[in-house]
PDB file of C-alpha atoms in Angstrom:
ATOM      1  CA  UNK A 249      15.182 -11.501 -12.087  1.00 60.00           C
ATOM      2  CA  UNK A 250      12.722 -10.359 -14.315  1.00 69.00           C
ATOM      3  CA  UNK A 251      10.965  -6.968 -14.159  1.00 79.00           C
ATOM      4  CA  UNK A 252       7.710  -8.432 -13.751  1.00 82.00           C
ATOM      5  CA  UNK A 253       8.857 -10.475 -10.688  1.00 82.00           C
ATOM      6  CA  UNK A 254      10.429  -7.515  -9.158  1.00 87.00           C
ATOM      7  CA  UNK A 255       7.101  -5.906  -9.391  1.00 88.00           C
ATOM      8  CA  UNK A 256       5.555  -8.904  -7.573  1.00 88.00           C
ATOM      9  CA  UNK A 257       8.220  -8.669  -4.655  1.00 88.00           C
ATOM     10  CA  UNK A 258       7.305  -4.980  -4.409  1.00 90.00           C
ATOM     11  CA  UNK A 259       3.743  -5.709  -3.830  1.00 92.00           C
ATOM     12  CA  UNK A 260       4.432  -8.532  -1.536  1.00 92.00           C
ATOM     13  CA  UNK A 261       6.698  -6.076   0.594  1.00 92.00           C
ATOM     14  CA  UNK A 262       3.913  -3.778   0.781  1.00 94.00           C
ATOM     15  CA  UNK A 263       1.251  -6.322   2.059  1.00 95.00           C
ATOM     16  CA  UNK A 264      -0.196  -6.184   5.844  1.00 95.00           C
ATOM     17  CA  UNK A 265      -2.023  -8.238   7.988  1.00 96.00           C
ATOM     18  CA  UNK A 266      -5.734  -7.606   7.246  1.00 97.00           C
ATOM     19  CA  UNK A 267      -5.347  -6.802   3.591  1.00 97.00           C
ATOM     20  CA  UNK A 268      -7.878  -8.552   0.954  1.00 98.00           C
ATOM     21  CA  UNK A 269      -6.168  -9.644  -1.961  1.00 97.00           C
ATOM     22  CA  UNK A 270      -6.635 -12.015  -5.253  1.00 97.00           C
ATOM     23  CA  UNK A 271      -3.498 -13.845  -6.047  1.00 96.00           C
ATOM     24  CA  UNK A 272      -3.208 -15.525  -9.575  1.00 96.00           C
ATOM     25  CA  UNK A 273      -0.839 -18.602 -10.430  1.00 92.00           C
ATOM     26  CA  UNK A 274      -0.114 -20.167 -13.774  1.00 93.00           C
ATOM     27  CA  UNK A 275      -0.014 -23.622 -13.231  1.00 93.00           C
ATOM     28  CA  UNK A 276       1.242 -25.723 -15.591  1.00 94.00           C
ATOM     29  CA  UNK A 277       1.216 -29.624 -15.838  1.00 96.00           C
ATOM     30  CA  UNK A 278       2.570 -31.499 -18.613  1.00 96.00           C
ATOM     31  CA  UNK A 279       1.315 -29.874 -21.627  1.00 97.00           C
ATOM     32  CA  UNK A 280      -1.534 -28.224 -19.908  1.00 97.00           C
ATOM     33  CA  UNK A 281      -1.553 -24.631 -18.392  1.00 96.00           C
ATOM     34  CA  UNK A 282      -4.316 -22.955 -16.515  1.00 97.00           C
ATOM     35  CA  UNK A 283      -4.604 -19.896 -13.977  1.00 96.00           C
ATOM     36  CA  UNK A 284      -5.446 -20.510 -10.501  1.00 96.00           C
ATOM     37  CA  UNK A 285      -7.173 -17.587  -8.420  1.00 97.00           C
ATOM     38  CA  UNK A 286      -6.979 -17.486  -4.699  1.00 97.00           C
ATOM     39  CA  UNK A 287      -8.993 -14.612  -2.768  1.00 97.00           C
ATOM     40  CA  UNK A 288      -8.585 -14.131   0.893  1.00 98.00           C
ATOM     41  CA  UNK A 289      -7.345 -12.017   3.838  1.00 98.00           C
ATOM     42  CA  UNK A 290      -3.529 -11.748   4.538  1.00 98.00           C
ATOM     43  CA  UNK A 291      -2.847 -13.527   8.056  1.00 98.00           C
ATOM     44  CA  UNK A 292       1.230 -13.459   7.483  1.00 96.00           C
ATOM     45  CA  UNK A 293       3.659 -12.832   5.107  1.00 96.00           C
ATOM     46  CA  UNK A 294       7.305 -14.340   5.302  1.00 94.00           C
ATOM     47  CA  UNK A 295      10.487 -15.055   3.402  1.00 89.00           C
ATOM     48  CA  UNK A 296      11.207 -18.625   4.199  1.00 83.00           C
ATOM     49  CA  UNK A 297      14.683 -20.284   4.062  1.00 77.00           C
ATOM     50  CA  UNK A 298      14.822 -23.712   2.608  1.00 72.00           C
ATOM     51  CA  UNK A 299      16.989 -26.515   1.184  1.00 64.00           C
ATOM     52  CA  UNK A 300      16.420 -28.163  -1.957  1.00 62.00           C
ATOM     53  CA  UNK A 301      16.367 -31.987  -2.326  1.00 57.00           C
ATOM     54  CA  UNK A 302      20.171 -31.761  -4.147  1.00 61.00           C
ATOM     55  CA  UNK A 303      23.653 -31.420  -2.635  1.00 65.00           C
ATOM     56  CA  UNK A 304      24.291 -27.608  -2.406  1.00 64.00           C
ATOM     57  CA  UNK A 305      27.161 -25.535  -1.279  1.00 66.00           C
ATOM     58  CA  UNK A 306      26.333 -24.849   2.525  1.00 66.00           C
ATOM     59  CA  UNK A 307      26.444 -21.002   1.953  1.00 67.00           C
ATOM     60  CA  UNK A 308      23.908 -21.210  -1.223  1.00 67.00           C
ATOM     61  CA  UNK A 309      20.826 -19.859   0.421  1.00 71.00           C
ATOM     62  CA  UNK A 310      17.347 -20.673  -1.066  1.00 76.00           C
ATOM     63  CA  UNK A 311      14.386 -18.548  -0.248  1.00 81.00           C
ATOM     64  CA  UNK A 312      10.754 -18.648  -0.709  1.00 88.00           C
ATOM     65  CA  UNK A 313       8.240 -15.808  -0.320  1.00 92.00           C
ATOM     66  CA  UNK A 314       4.978 -16.969   1.223  1.00 94.00           C
ATOM     67  CA  UNK A 315       1.604 -15.486   1.793  1.00 96.00           C
ATOM     68  CA  UNK A 316      -0.671 -16.999   4.333  1.00 97.00           C
ATOM     69  CA  UNK A 317      -4.264 -16.237   3.595  1.00 97.00           C
ATOM     70  CA  UNK A 318      -7.568 -16.828   5.235  1.00 98.00           C
ATOM     71  CA  UNK A 319     -10.292 -17.757   2.963  1.00 97.00           C
ATOM     72  CA  UNK A 320     -13.839 -16.749   3.046  1.00 96.00           C
ATOM     73  CA  UNK A 321     -14.881 -19.887   4.799  1.00 97.00           C
ATOM     74  CA  UNK A 322     -12.052 -19.690   7.411  1.00 97.00           C
ATOM     75  CA  UNK A 323      -9.784 -22.082   5.807  1.00 98.00           C
ATOM     76  CA  UNK A 324      -6.074 -21.111   5.679  1.00 98.00           C
ATOM     77  CA  UNK A 325      -4.012 -21.563   2.924  1.00 97.00           C
ATOM     78  CA  UNK A 326      -0.348 -20.644   1.954  1.00 95.00           C
ATOM     79  CA  UNK A 327       0.741 -19.530  -1.411  1.00 94.00           C
ATOM     80  CA  UNK A 328       4.562 -19.245  -2.586  1.00 92.00           C
ATOM     81  CA  UNK A 329       5.330 -16.703  -4.962  1.00 92.00           C
ATOM     82  CA  UNK A 330       7.235 -17.047  -8.163  1.00 89.00           C
ATOM     83  CA  UNK A 331       7.571 -15.292 -11.584  1.00 88.00           C
ATOM     84  CA  UNK A 332       4.197 -16.389 -12.852  1.00 90.00           C
ATOM     85  CA  UNK A 333       2.285 -14.796  -9.872  1.00 92.00           C
ATOM     86  CA  UNK A 334       0.267 -11.643  -9.842  1.00 94.00           C
ATOM     87  CA  UNK A 335      -1.216 -10.101  -6.783  1.00 95.00           C
ATOM     88  CA  UNK A 336      -4.178  -7.829  -6.564  1.00 94.00           C
ATOM     89  CA  UNK A 337      -6.035  -6.063  -3.808  1.00 92.00           C
ATOM     90  CA  UNK A 338      -9.529  -7.366  -3.629  1.00 84.00           C
TER      91      UNK A 338
END
């Protein structure tokens, strides 16, 4: 785990319901990359266990850290954290 990702997870652990945050993701599709920004109010944070679409050992656990945000227009969106994510308080 990189130190930057460790910092993101520490910030994730400090989030509480009602916090206003800005989340930046580095999105890469093929040869192109761009930064997507999402601003909103934290509704919920969770560590979600899931399986991958590959045959794996049953005790090999895979988790995703997700934030459910309410956008200014009332829309709900969920964001999954990775090593290319930056969280800032807005």
